[in-house]
XYZ file of C-alpha atoms in Angstrom:
771
model
C -2.782 -1.594 -43.248
C -4.840 -0.703 -46.310
C -7.943 -2.098 -47.676
C -10.240 -1.998 -50.793
C -13.227 -3.271 -51.839
C -13.873 -5.910 -54.120
C -14.184 -4.421 -58.389
C -16.291 -7.974 -59.144
C -19.288 -8.625 -56.793
C -20.072 -12.448 -56.317
C -23.832 -13.724 -57.570
C -26.507 -12.930 -54.973
C -25.037 -9.708 -53.654
C -25.435 -6.165 -54.970
C -23.134 -4.329 -57.057
C -21.032 -1.687 -55.938
C -21.585 1.825 -57.403
C -18.254 3.870 -57.465
C -19.031 7.885 -57.363
C -16.921 10.490 -57.793
C -17.056 13.111 -54.995
C -17.288 15.992 -56.880
C -20.786 17.205 -57.244
C -21.538 17.656 -53.443
C -18.047 19.225 -53.044
C -19.679 21.676 -55.621
C -22.755 22.243 -54.054
C -21.097 22.584 -50.542
C -18.628 25.222 -52.159
C -21.511 27.500 -53.524
C -23.032 27.020 -50.037
C -20.057 28.032 -48.097
C -19.976 30.862 -50.861
C -23.506 31.782 -49.795
C -23.197 31.320 -46.602
C -20.346 33.770 -46.840
C -22.104 36.454 -48.565
C -25.346 36.264 -46.299
C -22.982 36.860 -43.393
C -21.307 39.499 -44.530
C -24.476 41.531 -45.624
C -25.670 40.567 -42.433
C -22.648 41.835 -40.404
C -22.212 44.897 -42.452
C -26.131 45.936 -42.403
C -26.522 45.018 -38.827
C -22.976 45.549 -36.910
C -21.206 47.887 -38.754
C -23.189 51.129 -38.216
C -26.448 51.450 -36.068
C -29.172 54.056 -34.930
C -27.372 56.095 -32.039
C -28.308 59.362 -30.531
C -28.094 62.177 -32.983
C -25.415 64.048 -31.073
C -22.664 61.532 -31.344
C -21.047 62.926 -34.697
C -19.406 65.916 -32.690
C -18.003 69.022 -34.436
C -18.334 69.685 -37.984
C -15.396 71.350 -40.121
C -15.325 74.264 -42.474
C -18.315 75.464 -44.291
C -16.849 77.696 -47.214
C -17.633 75.572 -49.794
C -21.391 75.312 -48.853
C -23.313 78.068 -51.106
C -24.397 80.975 -49.245
C -28.127 80.636 -50.420
C -28.111 77.141 -49.268
C -27.064 78.478 -45.909
C -29.684 80.703 -45.943
C -32.232 79.136 -47.534
C -35.479 76.507 -47.060
C -34.767 72.884 -45.279
C -35.406 71.439 -49.219
C -32.714 71.523 -51.197
C -32.660 70.521 -55.155
C -29.904 70.608 -57.635
C -26.880 70.809 -55.344
C -24.353 69.491 -57.752
C -25.280 72.459 -60.357
C -27.242 75.347 -59.255
C -28.267 74.662 -55.864
C -31.685 75.974 -54.771
C -33.928 75.905 -51.540
C -37.822 75.316 -50.799
C -39.311 76.498 -47.682
C -42.729 75.613 -45.989
C -45.601 77.692 -46.209
C -46.675 79.509 -43.992
C -48.546 78.073 -41.052
C -48.029 74.631 -42.301
C -46.500 71.907 -40.488
C -44.726 68.920 -42.121
C -44.115 66.369 -39.622
C -41.302 63.720 -40.493
C -40.142 60.756 -38.602
C -37.003 59.208 -38.906
C -35.268 56.098 -38.325
C -38.170 53.541 -38.295
C -40.055 51.472 -39.016
C -40.037 50.214 -35.826
C -42.724 47.117 -34.899
C -43.810 48.710 -31.536
C -43.544 52.444 -32.031
C -44.627 52.680 -36.129
C -47.920 51.157 -35.945
C -48.512 53.657 -32.731
C -47.613 56.519 -34.456
C -49.658 56.062 -37.356
C -52.708 55.097 -35.016
C -52.105 58.927 -33.603
C -52.013 60.461 -37.368
C -54.861 58.354 -38.558
C -57.437 59.255 -35.606
C -56.233 63.010 -36.550
C -56.371 62.689 -40.024
C -52.852 64.053 -40.591
C -50.527 62.991 -43.053
C -46.420 62.697 -42.282
C -43.533 62.201 -44.413
C -41.228 58.907 -42.822
C -38.122 58.804 -43.393
C -37.260 54.923 -43.471
C -33.687 53.085 -42.628
C -33.257 50.126 -44.966
C -32.144 47.475 -43.050
C -35.700 48.525 -40.788
C -37.319 48.290 -43.800
C -36.163 44.821 -44.752
C -37.071 43.715 -41.084
C -40.575 45.066 -41.140
C -41.470 45.907 -44.880
C -45.659 45.282 -43.922
C -45.178 48.272 -42.225
C -43.673 50.091 -45.201
C -46.431 48.857 -47.176
C -48.834 50.299 -44.375
C -47.345 54.036 -44.286
C -47.939 53.648 -48.098
C -51.399 52.543 -47.994
C -52.063 55.328 -45.225
C -51.485 58.111 -47.549
C -47.925 59.133 -46.272
C -45.017 59.977 -47.693
C -41.740 58.326 -47.790
C -37.785 59.248 -47.679
C -34.757 57.167 -47.276
C -32.745 57.695 -44.097
C -29.884 55.362 -45.760
C -29.525 51.431 -45.088
C -27.525 51.409 -41.908
C -27.795 54.656 -40.512
C -24.067 55.849 -40.422
C -22.752 59.144 -41.051
C -22.196 59.968 -44.769
C -19.722 62.446 -43.996
C -17.682 60.338 -42.736
C -17.963 57.363 -45.623
C -16.315 56.689 -48.771
C -18.412 57.787 -52.115
C -18.507 54.072 -52.901
C -20.394 53.551 -49.296
C -22.319 56.507 -49.847
C -23.991 55.189 -53.158
C -24.528 51.629 -51.589
C -26.184 52.937 -48.626
C -28.859 55.139 -50.827
C -29.059 52.381 -53.629
C -29.686 49.326 -51.129
C -32.288 51.561 -49.029
C -34.067 52.507 -52.386
C -34.101 48.707 -53.109
C -35.408 47.895 -49.920
C -38.249 50.594 -50.268
C -38.788 48.985 -53.717
C -39.010 45.805 -52.717
C -41.204 46.467 -49.558
C -44.117 48.752 -51.055
C -43.288 49.002 -54.552
C -42.617 52.552 -54.863
C -39.401 54.563 -55.203
C -38.549 57.849 -53.752
C -36.645 60.873 -54.508
C -36.658 62.443 -50.759
C -33.376 61.718 -48.878
C -32.563 62.643 -45.118
C -28.597 61.943 -44.305
C -28.648 60.820 -40.667
C -27.438 63.128 -37.771
C -28.170 65.884 -40.094
C -30.225 68.904 -38.800
C -30.556 72.497 -40.300
C -28.714 74.710 -43.482
C -26.651 76.296 -40.980
C -24.856 73.343 -39.724
C -24.020 72.185 -43.193
C -19.645 71.907 -43.650
C -17.944 71.174 -46.748
C -18.264 67.335 -46.361
C -21.888 67.300 -45.615
C -22.197 69.144 -48.857
C -19.888 66.864 -50.856
C -22.697 64.560 -49.417
C -25.369 66.250 -50.737
C -23.893 66.792 -54.134
C -23.407 63.123 -54.827
C -26.577 62.328 -53.718
C -28.119 65.331 -55.990
C -26.046 63.383 -59.012
C -27.848 59.992 -58.150
C -31.147 62.032 -58.248
C -32.228 62.941 -54.819
C -33.627 65.699 -53.311
C -32.274 66.518 -49.445
C -34.303 67.180 -46.904
C -33.120 68.755 -43.674
C -35.242 70.175 -40.700
C -36.423 73.434 -38.986
C -37.511 72.765 -35.850
C -35.835 69.553 -33.788
C -38.472 67.929 -31.018
C -35.376 66.260 -29.156
C -37.110 63.429 -28.486
C -34.391 61.032 -29.054
C -33.155 62.651 -25.533
C -36.480 61.287 -24.312
C -36.679 64.801 -21.837
C -40.398 64.131 -21.112
C -43.887 64.717 -22.796
C -43.830 68.405 -22.097
C -40.216 69.349 -23.207
C -41.105 67.466 -26.144
C -44.227 69.639 -27.044
C -42.271 72.664 -26.355
C -39.722 71.718 -28.881
C -42.025 70.462 -31.417
C -44.688 73.904 -31.266
C -43.853 76.503 -33.923
C -43.300 79.898 -32.801
C -45.006 82.901 -35.173
C -46.471 81.835 -38.534
C -43.429 80.508 -40.326
C -43.861 77.159 -42.088
C -41.764 74.088 -39.945
C -40.463 70.909 -41.316
C -40.495 69.621 -37.572
C -37.978 66.398 -36.566
C -39.329 63.495 -34.659
C -38.546 59.966 -34.622
C -40.568 57.123 -34.474
C -37.849 54.134 -34.044
C -34.259 54.128 -32.418
C -35.594 53.449 -28.680
C -38.170 53.785 -26.462
C -40.244 56.190 -28.352
C -43.390 56.783 -25.702
C -43.030 60.074 -25.273
C -43.279 60.992 -28.685
C -46.660 59.002 -29.177
C -47.728 61.171 -25.931
C -46.659 64.440 -27.049
C -48.444 63.795 -30.597
C -51.602 63.143 -29.312
C -51.491 66.610 -27.498
C -49.609 68.147 -30.266
C -51.665 67.171 -33.375
C -55.078 68.785 -32.031
C -53.349 71.833 -30.174
C -51.613 72.941 -33.627
C -55.193 72.298 -35.669
C -56.835 74.664 -32.834
C -54.044 77.061 -33.541
C -54.698 77.230 -37.447
C -51.971 75.472 -38.781
C -52.060 72.732 -41.276
C -50.224 69.348 -41.691
C -49.122 68.000 -44.771
C -46.328 65.926 -46.282
C -43.059 67.396 -47.223
C -43.546 67.852 -50.989
C -47.043 69.500 -50.485
C -45.515 71.714 -47.968
C -42.739 73.315 -50.115
C -45.242 72.757 -53.449
C -43.260 70.321 -54.973
C -44.573 67.559 -57.445
C -44.830 64.430 -55.884
C -41.209 62.477 -55.239
C -42.586 58.769 -54.961
C -43.650 56.977 -57.801
C -44.189 53.321 -58.689
C -41.078 51.089 -58.910
C -40.331 49.330 -61.947
C -40.923 45.568 -62.182
C -37.368 44.947 -62.561
C -36.235 47.206 -59.135
C -39.089 45.791 -57.492
C -37.559 42.092 -57.907
C -34.230 43.218 -56.907
C -35.729 44.551 -53.632
C -37.632 41.548 -53.018
C -34.414 39.691 -53.717
C -32.521 42.133 -51.197
C -35.335 41.430 -48.336
C -35.304 37.660 -48.844
C -31.315 37.401 -48.611
C -30.886 39.832 -46.101
C -33.702 38.382 -44.130
C -32.562 34.904 -44.585
C -29.029 35.978 -43.422
C -30.693 37.113 -39.933
C -32.022 33.455 -39.851
C -28.887 32.022 -40.665
C -27.036 34.014 -37.456
C -29.394 33.026 -35.558
C -29.308 29.372 -36.581
C -25.429 29.731 -36.209
C -26.047 31.225 -32.770
C -28.403 28.166 -32.104
C -26.031 25.780 -33.516
C -22.586 27.335 -31.400
C -24.858 26.568 -28.178
C -25.745 23.274 -29.119
C -22.110 22.394 -30.240
C -20.591 23.834 -27.254
C -23.376 22.447 -24.832
C -22.497 19.068 -26.584
C -18.344 19.645 -26.097
C -19.060 20.657 -22.761
C -21.144 17.719 -21.646
C -18.806 15.316 -23.377
C -15.691 16.409 -21.669
C -17.816 15.995 -18.351
C -18.957 12.679 -19.266
C -15.363 11.295 -20.325
C -13.364 12.848 -17.530
C -15.912 11.192 -15.119
C -15.928 7.980 -16.608
C -12.100 8.359 -17.168
C -11.549 8.623 -13.591
C -14.140 6.243 -12.421
C -12.492 3.580 -14.989
C -9.100 4.144 -13.485
C -10.200 4.086 -9.677
C -11.782 0.437 -10.671
C -8.642 -0.717 -12.106
C -6.610 0.427 -8.977
C -8.930 -1.047 -6.762
C -8.645 -4.192 -8.633
C -4.845 -4.264 -9.265
C -4.692 -6.360 -5.950
C -7.053 -9.034 -7.593
C -7.282 -10.011 -11.125
C -9.742 -11.145 -13.857
C -9.048 -14.574 -12.588
C -6.708 -17.206 -12.905
C -4.007 -16.272 -15.285
C -3.977 -17.062 -18.738
C -1.372 -18.895 -19.596
C -2.469 -20.952 -23.016
C -1.012 -20.190 -26.056
C -2.457 -17.361 -28.063
C -3.011 -17.728 -32.151
C -1.899 -14.220 -33.679
C -3.024 -13.425 -37.359
C -1.447 -10.806 -39.295
C -3.028 -9.887 -42.455
C -0.678 -8.506 -44.757
C -1.119 -6.725 -48.221
C 1.830 -5.342 -49.419
C 3.504 -5.020 -46.342
C 6.991 -5.351 -46.687
C 8.213 -1.940 -45.310
C 7.014 -2.812 -41.495
C 6.128 -6.367 -41.776
C 9.778 -7.769 -39.991
C 9.742 -5.256 -37.478
C 5.809 -6.439 -36.393
C 6.563 -10.051 -36.679
C 9.630 -9.800 -34.971
C 8.040 -7.783 -32.070
C 5.370 -10.352 -31.752
C 7.893 -13.193 -31.270
C 9.704 -11.174 -28.342
C 6.200 -11.600 -26.465
C 6.735 -13.204 -23.122
C 3.466 -15.377 -23.428
C 3.773 -18.547 -25.932
C 2.281 -17.385 -29.542
C 1.689 -19.015 -32.796
C 2.242 -16.544 -35.655
C -0.021 -16.643 -38.618
C 0.699 -14.326 -41.437
C -1.781 -14.445 -44.241
C -0.297 -13.011 -47.418
C -3.471 -11.530 -49.140
C -1.887 -11.542 -53.191
C 0.856 -9.130 -52.022
C 3.158 -7.961 -54.859
C 6.022 -6.597 -53.219
C 7.605 -9.834 -51.683
C 5.749 -9.733 -48.050
C 5.629 -13.203 -48.177
C 9.241 -13.976 -48.732
C 10.512 -11.340 -46.440
C 8.486 -12.917 -43.585
C 10.044 -16.460 -44.950
C 13.424 -15.046 -45.007
C 13.301 -14.264 -41.372
C 13.861 -18.223 -40.503
C 11.306 -17.370 -37.603
C 8.686 -20.087 -36.765
C 5.594 -18.445 -38.450
C 3.007 -19.763 -40.225
C 2.598 -18.161 -43.849
C -0.630 -18.527 -45.759
C -0.752 -17.542 -49.354
C -3.923 -16.666 -50.873
C -5.284 -14.713 -53.929
C -6.147 -10.840 -53.269
C -9.838 -10.924 -51.330
C -9.415 -8.537 -48.900
C -8.447 -7.907 -45.002
C -11.890 -9.678 -43.354
C -11.379 -12.594 -46.002
C -7.355 -12.877 -44.856
C -8.506 -12.916 -41.185
C -11.133 -15.833 -41.997
C -8.245 -17.538 -43.707
C -6.250 -17.093 -40.180
C -8.953 -18.401 -38.054
C -9.614 -21.423 -39.968
C -5.887 -22.151 -39.693
C -5.593 -21.001 -35.920
C -4.350 -23.582 -33.420
C -5.870 -22.018 -30.232
C -8.810 -20.463 -28.739
C -7.949 -16.870 -28.125
C -6.812 -15.092 -30.978
C -5.158 -11.653 -31.519
C -5.462 -9.679 -34.602
C -2.624 -7.282 -35.426
C -2.131 -5.157 -38.506
C 0.946 -5.725 -40.523
C 2.628 -2.078 -39.546
C 1.992 -2.553 -36.163
C 4.766 -3.515 -32.962
C 3.778 -5.024 -29.637
C 6.022 -4.697 -26.679
C 6.878 -7.801 -25.266
C 4.201 -7.759 -22.526
C 1.443 -6.770 -24.471
C 0.076 -10.478 -25.775
C 0.021 -11.674 -22.142
C -1.087 -8.162 -20.849
C -4.238 -8.090 -23.551
C -5.237 -12.155 -23.034
C -5.772 -11.605 -19.409
C -9.467 -10.369 -19.079
C -10.309 -13.632 -20.795
C -10.231 -15.356 -17.334
C -13.449 -13.872 -17.266
C -15.682 -16.011 -19.137
C -18.033 -13.362 -20.377
C -15.323 -11.263 -21.994
C -15.385 -12.326 -25.711
C -12.935 -9.668 -26.864
C -10.162 -7.043 -25.707
C -9.079 -3.777 -27.151
C -5.572 -2.816 -26.470
C -3.740 0.543 -26.470
C -2.726 1.548 -29.956
C -0.297 4.466 -29.925
C 1.279 6.289 -32.558
C 5.025 5.325 -33.351
C 5.785 8.269 -36.125
C 5.417 11.334 -33.966
C 7.694 13.697 -35.326
C 6.250 16.638 -37.234
C 3.005 18.771 -36.391
C 0.645 16.007 -38.266
C 2.195 12.783 -36.074
C 2.160 15.129 -32.667
C -1.868 15.906 -34.014
C -2.815 12.073 -34.184
C -0.999 11.421 -30.980
C -3.032 13.692 -29.296
C -6.019 12.256 -30.995
C -5.340 8.422 -29.787
C -4.764 9.619 -26.492
C -7.439 12.015 -25.879
C -9.781 11.226 -28.103
C -9.394 7.082 -28.927
C -8.329 5.861 -25.515
C -10.643 8.422 -23.269
C -13.372 6.973 -24.990
C -12.446 3.595 -24.907
C -12.481 3.605 -20.761
C -15.918 5.498 -20.910
C -17.211 2.298 -23.459
C -15.238 -0.009 -21.079
C -17.534 1.343 -17.738
C -20.485 1.447 -19.622
C -20.110 -2.154 -21.569
C -20.937 -0.799 -25.052
C -17.241 -1.124 -26.510
C -18.154 -0.460 -30.197
C -14.256 -1.145 -32.003
C -12.037 -3.312 -31.079
C -8.970 -1.845 -33.378
C -7.170 -3.676 -35.951
C -3.950 -2.691 -34.495
C -4.543 -4.893 -31.346
C -7.216 -6.902 -30.494
C -7.959 -9.887 -29.070
C -11.269 -12.857 -29.334
C -12.211 -15.348 -28.607
C -11.784 -17.771 -31.819
C -15.417 -19.764 -30.606
C -17.384 -16.500 -30.249
C -16.113 -15.195 -33.810
C -17.264 -18.794 -35.065
C -20.685 -18.465 -33.887
C -20.741 -14.733 -35.669
C -19.852 -16.594 -39.158
C -16.477 -15.134 -38.971
C -15.680 -11.305 -39.968
C -17.905 -9.795 -42.154
C -17.043 -8.092 -45.143
C -20.300 -5.643 -45.868
C -18.664 -2.342 -44.037
C -15.708 -0.976 -44.372
C -14.828 -0.875 -40.786
C -14.637 -4.633 -40.298
C -13.178 -4.215 -36.754
C -15.913 -2.089 -35.331
C -18.784 -4.034 -37.697
C -17.264 -7.152 -35.616
C -17.092 -5.828 -32.392
C -20.780 -5.042 -32.552
C -21.497 -8.279 -33.527
C -20.278 -9.699 -30.401
C -21.581 -7.329 -27.968
C -25.269 -7.697 -29.741
C -24.190 -11.892 -29.046
C -23.984 -11.381 -25.387
C -20.078 -10.877 -24.961
C -18.630 -8.577 -23.200
C -15.991 -6.278 -24.817
C -13.419 -4.777 -22.440
C -10.039 -2.564 -22.632
C -7.252 -3.576 -21.754
C -4.870 0.257 -21.383
C -1.775 -1.855 -20.567
C -1.616 -3.714 -23.513
C 0.490 -1.422 -25.909
C 0.859 -1.436 -29.554
C 3.161 0.815 -31.837
C 1.154 1.963 -35.038
C 2.510 3.876 -38.237
C -0.051 6.931 -38.560
C -0.425 8.985 -41.940
C 2.298 11.129 -42.602
C 0.754 13.414 -45.574
C -2.623 15.066 -44.979
C -4.156 12.920 -47.868
C -2.796 9.843 -46.475
C -4.569 11.151 -43.468
C -7.692 11.829 -45.279
C -8.156 8.643 -47.011
C -7.578 6.438 -43.495
C -10.613 8.682 -41.736
C -12.655 8.634 -44.584
C -12.550 5.083 -44.267
C -12.924 4.678 -40.943
C -15.594 7.221 -40.601
C -17.717 6.048 -43.167
C -17.396 2.240 -42.223
C -18.506 3.465 -38.805
C -21.591 4.862 -39.972
C -22.408 1.559 -42.247
C -21.377 -0.306 -38.790
C -23.981 1.756 -37.071
C -26.726 1.240 -39.656
C -26.016 -2.203 -39.944
C -26.406 -2.768 -35.937
C -29.154 0.138 -35.581
C -31.744 -2.606 -34.173
C -29.496 -2.925 -30.934
C -31.175 0.650 -30.323
C -34.523 -1.298 -29.247
C -33.081 -4.594 -27.588
C -32.229 -5.702 -24.324
C -29.355 -6.926 -21.962
C -25.875 -6.458 -23.689
C -26.885 -5.564 -27.402
C -29.372 -2.625 -25.657
C -26.164 -1.206 -24.005
C -24.323 -1.071 -27.050
C -27.136 0.146 -28.609
C -28.814 3.235 -26.114
C -25.323 4.120 -24.866
C -22.629 2.997 -27.747
C -24.628 3.899 -30.803
C -26.361 7.280 -29.401
C -22.521 7.964 -28.077
C -21.075 7.891 -31.767
C -24.246 9.712 -33.499
C -23.945 12.531 -30.747
C -20.172 12.631 -30.388
C -18.779 11.385 -33.332
C -21.320 12.523 -36.130
C -23.556 15.408 -35.213
C -20.779 16.876 -32.788
C -17.948 17.119 -35.409
C -21.328 18.554 -38.106
C -21.925 21.222 -36.055
C -18.522 22.460 -34.958
C -17.556 24.016 -38.477
C -21.089 26.562 -37.285
C -19.372 27.312 -34.206
C -15.827 28.185 -36.492
C -18.000 30.223 -38.970
C -19.743 32.245 -36.243
C -16.388 32.821 -34.225
C -15.326 34.548 -37.694
C -18.200 35.980 -37.640
C -17.811 37.349 -34.345
C -14.795 38.566 -34.770
C -15.325 40.441 -37.556
C -18.556 41.837 -36.679
C -19.313 41.405 -32.825
C -17.794 41.693 -29.780
C -13.841 40.267 -30.501
C -13.242 40.204 -26.984
C -15.756 38.285 -26.133
C -15.718 35.392 -29.101
C -11.899 35.150 -27.999
C -12.810 34.759 -24.824
C -14.910 31.994 -25.254
C -12.251 30.423 -28.024
C -9.808 30.281 -25.221
C -12.452 28.797 -22.679
C -13.009 25.963 -24.995
C -9.263 25.207 -25.662
C -8.243 25.492 -21.888
C -11.307 22.935 -21.392
C -9.268 20.755 -24.361
C -5.864 21.336 -22.912
C -7.038 20.097 -19.493
C -8.570 16.864 -20.677
C -5.357 16.285 -22.675
C -3.312 16.805 -19.438
C -5.768 14.103 -17.935
C -5.219 11.894 -20.650
C -1.911 12.136 -21.000
C -1.368 11.590 -17.494
C -3.565 8.432 -17.434
C -1.400 6.906 -20.461
C 1.657 7.439 -18.687
C 2.480 9.791 -21.634
C 4.782 13.647 -21.593
C 2.516 16.648 -22.082
C 4.906 18.077 -24.565
C 2.888 17.549 -27.660
C -0.062 19.222 -26.009
C 1.599 22.714 -27.006
C 0.308 22.093 -30.682
C -3.340 22.016 -29.488
C -3.837 25.376 -30.521
C -2.657 24.935 -33.957
C -4.816 21.923 -34.469
C -7.937 23.886 -34.516
C -6.863 25.482 -37.616
C -5.639 22.647 -39.740
C -6.611 19.053 -38.058
C -9.882 19.525 -36.909
C -10.803 21.095 -40.157
C -10.024 18.197 -41.822
C -11.612 15.829 -39.545
C -14.838 17.870 -40.191
C -14.572 17.320 -44.182
C -13.931 13.716 -43.547
C -17.322 13.621 -41.588
C -19.329 15.938 -43.956
C -17.765 13.794 -46.774
C -18.643 10.374 -44.920
C -22.511 11.413 -44.391
C -23.134 12.630 -47.902
C -21.537 9.183 -49.213
C -23.848 7.245 -46.476
C -26.934 9.130 -47.275
C -26.829 9.320 -51.015
C -26.523 5.567 -50.847
C -22.769 5.364 -52.759
C -20.169 2.723 -51.463
C -16.505 3.880 -50.981
C -13.629 2.101 -52.782
C -10.796 1.191 -50.527
C -7.292 2.557 -50.964
C -4.029 1.644 -50.090
C -2.242 2.844 -47.034
C 1.249 4.457 -47.593
C 3.943 2.526 -45.438
C 6.929 4.730 -44.086
C 9.113 1.981 -42.467
C 9.302 3.928 -39.335
C 8.987 0.462 -37.231
C 11.793 -0.716 -35.771
C 12.366 -4.667 -34.765
C 13.052 -5.176 -31.010
C 15.827 -6.891 -29.876
C 15.676 -10.172 -27.634
C 13.777 -12.040 -30.337
C 15.833 -15.058 -29.839
C 15.678 -14.891 -26.042
C 11.590 -14.326 -26.293
C 11.482 -17.778 -28.583
C 13.651 -19.614 -25.571
C 10.692 -18.635 -23.048
C 8.540 -20.202 -25.263
C 10.429 -23.276 -26.004
C 10.586 -22.865 -29.615
C 13.047 -23.264 -31.934
C 13.065 -21.666 -35.793
C 12.383 -25.266 -36.548
C 9.396 -25.688 -34.373
C 6.654 -23.892 -36.911
C 3.335 -25.783 -36.107
C 1.464 -25.813 -33.044
C -0.842 -28.527 -32.544
C -4.452 -27.260 -31.010
C -6.289 -28.390 -28.069
C -9.451 -28.345 -29.340
C -10.514 -28.841 -32.924
C -12.912 -26.479 -34.317
C -14.833 -27.251 -37.654
C -13.922 -24.878 -40.543
C -16.368 -21.913 -41.688
C -17.817 -20.349 -44.835
C -17.155 -16.765 -45.874
C -19.799 -15.177 -43.335
C -23.015 -13.508 -44.290
C -23.897 -10.384 -43.255
C -25.008 -10.184 -39.294
C -28.545 -10.266 -38.852
C -28.434 -10.738 -34.658
C -28.916 -13.938 -34.824
C -25.958 -15.942 -35.317
C -25.401 -19.807 -35.925
C -25.052 -21.748 -32.737
C -22.197 -23.871 -34.211
C -19.822 -22.932 -37.226
C -20.869 -24.181 -40.205
C -18.736 -26.767 -42.371
C -17.087 -26.453 -45.503
C -14.597 -23.485 -45.603
C -14.192 -21.855 -48.943
C -10.754 -20.299 -49.653
C -11.057 -16.936 -51.605
C -11.645 -17.376 -55.471
C -9.153 -16.468 -57.797
C -10.470 -12.877 -58.882
C -9.518 -9.413 -59.477
C -9.950 -7.301 -56.624
C -9.026 -4.408 -54.875
C -7.755 -4.651 -50.878
C -9.240 -3.609 -47.947
C -6.415 -3.045 -45.230
């Protein structure tokens, strides 16, 4: 049934504030776009390319476009896009160059060796490394060394599109500007070596770099330390032969560089003793300094880039952490629920030969609160009169405008119809409680149909005097279509498995409004049904538990209810449910520190709800986001395997739950599709509800759509005859008289010992409905 919140608040109660939920959705959209951008940047910069061996690029192509003066010239190449010229290193001069850094382990050790030997070198920086370790870039500059760029992600530029090449150079320059406040005109393309190794594609890279203002620096001597051949081999490869000046290629990152550090400690004093001098690249070839202070705007852009990418690293780390947390919580829930369901089943089987106590045969008052329920009220009422247990049916028409009351009266069945001005579902239930003749009361929504034995089955646990309420087994009647199947799965796998756990742990938080039975005197002791939450059924159940009553689940008491047939209607229903549950949890938070039955509700039921129905749905979107990220940038086989493992776990839970409920498992074929639509909607529901609750706003009730899918059962007359009733017998005489009660005040954990006098009929006022 639909419920709405009153628009005119009575005196003494706080006014209800309505919000239009647009601002936080805008903020969430901005957050989603920002998160996606950060992940794309992080994925591109960390996983599209990477530092690998200098030998991985394979054979080069034709080189007829490379000018002969470049092939035979020096290692420093300028004006490649116009009239290319090169520069050679001065005789007996060594320009040490280090690629792939900075590295937090090896760069500081190499800098220490250079400082001890009073040698300056040139470091060709990888942008992602500069972003990760900007303090090392600053140290390189502060100690008098020269900077060059080595692209942002260390790709083979010859294999990239021109726009990607520009992006690689520009982002690296920004990283250097942001880290050290300088810019550099020196470039060493990854996987480059000597001049005679250039091919036509490489030359196009150098031409594009020259147009962007870069001078390319190749090498004349490769220490081959990237192969880690041993200190002696590195020394042999790095030692020049003759008096010609050299640009020596070494590495300060990209792997274990302990051999490089050891070789360098020997190489520097040895070459100095042989009369060689060490210089930066620009000093070695006699060019003007290529490093200049960065402009203010470029420095700020660089800082922003570093901040964004470092934030992306934290985001990915956090997403991974949340993914593992959500996975652990999901597995924990599956294990706990399945163990509890199996134990619950064994206990119920073991008690089949016994019972709750002597059979409960006394008549039952059935209260049907109704607001504009003409589509399904006839089927609901007829199904109740087909019960094999004596019943009194009270339909409380809460100001319907579609002829609901008239339709019930036209059935000519022994039903008591009470009309009242529109006041909401809790008020309608309280009106029904005041009019009820019997101590056992069943509450049923106007869109729900009972089976013939439902009433008899659901009241049998009341043979145990400790039982104050019984939850029945609500089932979806309109299962056709994907949305109906998905809700059917959720009812069987989610709700009913949870109820078995709650029953076993004696912490049932909700007796659903569709099918629930109560002791009337227990409700009167609480002051009736409260209206200060949107989930009056959850609020009422928690109050009963806190008042010492036991609430149990009777899975054989089945009722068939209409589920929303559109995503919009489903959203409105679940939003109300979730928000109302949060309200009830907050209202009854005091149970966390209480003892006895109240403590069980608090430390078991409320913690379970918080962990698995609030926290897990909030974490689950991060799992999906990380899964998409992993499919694109990480190992898609591993990510797919993990997703299939979770899907298998859900499928196995579904099979077991369907078996417990006696349902055919056919609808479970749609479970994979459910993950992409239905589950996302439930995430948004929880996010919206939590935001609304945290912001202190109140949700207005909205009317649920009715589809007329319920069917009236046959054999109503036979059921009535079994009760000894005729259509004219419309009244019962109660065996015990209870005083009327006033509209309840919010439950505070200390209900009155006896109901107060003076029940007040809801006043005539403009209201919005709550069903």
